[in-house]
CSV table of C-alpha atoms in Angstrom, one decimal:
chain,number,residue,atom,x,y,z
G,1,MET,CA,-0.6,-47.5,-8.2
G,2,ARG,CA,2.5,-44.4,-7.3
G,3,VAL,CA,2.0,-42.0,-4.2
G,4,LYS,CA,3.7,-39.2,-4.1
G,5,GLN,CA,5.7,-40.0,-1.5
G,6,PHE,CA,7.5,-43.0,0.1
G,7,ARG,CA,6.5,-41.5,3.6
G,8,ASP,CA,3.1,-41.6,2.5
G,9,LEU,CA,3.3,-45.7,2.6
G,10,VAL,CA,2.1,-47.3,5.4
G,11,VAL,CA,4.5,-50.0,5.0
G,12,TRP,CA,7.6,-47.6,5.1
G,13,GLN,CA,6.1,-46.6,8.0
G,14,ARG,CA,5.6,-49.3,10.2
G,15,ALA,CA,9.5,-51.0,8.2
G,16,MET,CA,10.7,-47.1,10.2
G,17,GLU,CA,9.3,-48.4,13.3
G,18,LEU,CA,10.7,-51.9,13.4
G,19,ALA,CA,14.4,-50.3,12.6
G,20,ARG,CA,13.7,-48.0,15.5
G,21,GLU,CA,12.3,-50.7,18.2
G,22,ILE,CA,15.1,-53.4,17.0
G,23,TYR,CA,17.7,-50.0,17.5
G,24,ARG,CA,16.1,-49.2,21.1
G,25,LEU,CA,16.3,-53.2,22.4
G,26,THR,CA,20.0,-54.0,20.9
G,27,ARG,CA,21.3,-51.0,23.1
G,28,SER,CA,20.8,-53.3,26.4
G,29,PHE,CA,23.1,-56.4,24.5
G,30,PRO,CA,26.2,-57.1,25.3
G,31,LYS,CA,29.2,-55.1,24.2
G,32,GLU,CA,30.9,-57.9,23.1
G,33,GLU,CA,28.1,-57.9,20.3
G,34,ILE,CA,28.1,-54.7,19.3
G,35,PHE,CA,30.0,-56.3,15.8
G,36,GLY,CA,27.7,-59.4,15.9
G,37,LEU,CA,24.7,-60.1,16.1
G,38,THR,CA,24.3,-55.7,17.4
G,39,SER,CA,25.5,-54.3,13.9
G,40,GLN,CA,23.6,-56.9,12.1
G,41,MET,CA,20.3,-57.1,13.3
G,42,LYS,CA,20.7,-53.0,12.8
G,43,ARG,CA,21.5,-53.0,9.3
G,44,ALA,CA,18.9,-56.1,8.6
G,45,ALA,CA,16.4,-53.5,10.3
G,46,VAL,CA,17.2,-50.4,8.4
G,47,SER,CA,17.3,-51.8,4.9
G,48,ILE,CA,13.8,-53.4,4.7
G,49,PRO,CA,12.0,-49.1,4.5
G,50,SER,CA,15.3,-48.4,2.1
G,51,ASN,CA,14.6,-50.7,0.6
G,52,ILE,CA,11.3,-49.9,-0.1
G,53,ALA,CA,12.3,-46.2,0.1
G,54,GLU,CA,14.4,-46.5,-2.6
G,55,GLY,CA,11.9,-48.7,-4.9
G,56,GLN,CA,9.5,-45.9,-4.8
G,57,GLY,CA,12.2,-43.8,-6.0
G,58,ARG,CA,12.4,-45.8,-9.4
G,59,SER,CA,10.7,-44.6,-12.2
G,60,THR,CA,8.4,-47.4,-13.2
G,61,ASP,CA,5.7,-50.4,-11.2
G,62,ARG,CA,8.5,-52.7,-12.0
G,63,ALA,CA,11.4,-51.4,-10.1
G,64,PHE,CA,9.1,-50.8,-7.7
G,65,ALA,CA,8.0,-54.4,-7.3
G,66,VAL,CA,12.2,-55.8,-7.5
G,67,PHE,CA,12.8,-53.5,-3.8
G,68,LEU,CA,10.0,-54.2,-2.2
G,69,GLY,CA,10.9,-58.2,-3.1
G,70,HIS,CA,15.0,-57.8,-2.0
G,71,ALA,CA,13.2,-56.2,1.2
G,72,ARG,CA,11.7,-59.2,1.9
G,73,GLY,CA,15.1,-60.8,2.2
G,74,PRO,CA,16.4,-58.6,5.6
G,75,LEU,CA,12.9,-58.1,6.8
G,76,PHE,CA,14.1,-63.2,7.2
G,77,GLU,CA,17.5,-61.9,8.1
G,78,LEU,CA,15.7,-59.9,11.0
G,79,GLU,CA,13.1,-63.0,12.3
G,80,THR,CA,15.8,-64.5,12.1
G,81,GLN,CA,18.4,-62.1,14.4
G,82,THR,CA,16.1,-62.0,16.7
G,83,GLU,CA,15.0,-66.2,17.6
G,84,LEU,CA,18.9,-65.7,17.3
G,85,ALA,CA,18.8,-63.4,20.5
G,86,GLU,CA,16.1,-64.3,21.8
G,87,SER,CA,17.8,-67.9,22.5
G,88,LEU,CA,20.4,-66.3,23.5
G,89,GLY,CA,19.3,-64.6,26.0
G,90,PHE,CA,19.7,-61.2,24.7
G,91,LEU,CA,15.9,-60.1,24.4
G,92,SER,CA,13.0,-61.4,26.3
G,93,LYS,CA,10.2,-63.1,25.5
G,94,GLU,CA,8.0,-60.5,25.4
G,95,ASP,CA,10.7,-58.6,23.4
G,96,GLY,CA,10.9,-61.3,21.0
G,97,MET,CA,7.4,-61.1,19.8
G,98,HIS,CA,6.7,-57.5,19.9
G,99,VAL,CA,9.3,-57.2,16.8
G,100,LEU,CA,8.4,-61.3,15.5
G,101,SER,CA,4.6,-59.2,15.5
G,102,LEU,CA,6.1,-56.1,13.8
G,103,CYS,CA,7.5,-58.4,11.2
G,104,LYS,CA,4.7,-60.2,10.2
G,105,GLU,CA,2.1,-57.3,9.9
G,106,VAL,CA,5.6,-55.8,7.8
G,107,GLY,CA,5.6,-58.8,5.5
G,108,ARG,CA,1.6,-59.2,5.4
G,109,MET,CA,2.0,-56.0,4.0
G,110,LEU,CA,4.3,-56.0,1.8
G,111,HIS,CA,3.0,-59.2,0.3
G,112,GLY,CA,-0.6,-57.2,0.0
G,113,LEU,CA,1.0,-54.4,-2.0
G,114,LEU,CA,3.2,-56.4,-4.6
G,115,ASN,CA,-0.1,-58.8,-5.2
G,116,SER,CA,-1.9,-55.2,-5.4
G,117,MET,CA,0.8,-54.0,-7.8
G,118,LYS,CA,0.6,-57.2,-9.7
G,119,GLU,CA,-3.5,-57.3,-9.9
G,120,GLU,CA,-3.2,-53.5,-11.2
G,121,THR,CA,-0.4,-54.3,-14.1
G,122,ARG,CA,-3.2,-57.3,-14.7
G,123,LYS,CA,-6.3,-54.9,-15.4
G,124,GLN,CA,-3.4,-52.9,-17.6
G,125,GLY,CA,-2.6,-55.5,-20.1
């Protein structure tokens, strides 16, 4: 199951795309939010691919699975923060829908990868 590089994982690639999108979109947030919602969204967005990368660098699939689970927490935070940013008028409806769509895609990919790892473990055991 192990890939040689975390960069080869499509879920990491999509999570990086999501993080870049958050950085792009939060540039237009009000300046008074720089230490508030802007910072929270950026930290959550960066945490998702970071957890995937860190987990892939661990020596076991079990440790990798733990970090994939860790990536889901900030993903859900980012969904919540996106909805808040949209309701406050910091994001357009279209941008909010785009971010939420990327979040859902990354979430499905994390879930699928975790399930495939469980299935592989069952076959081996």
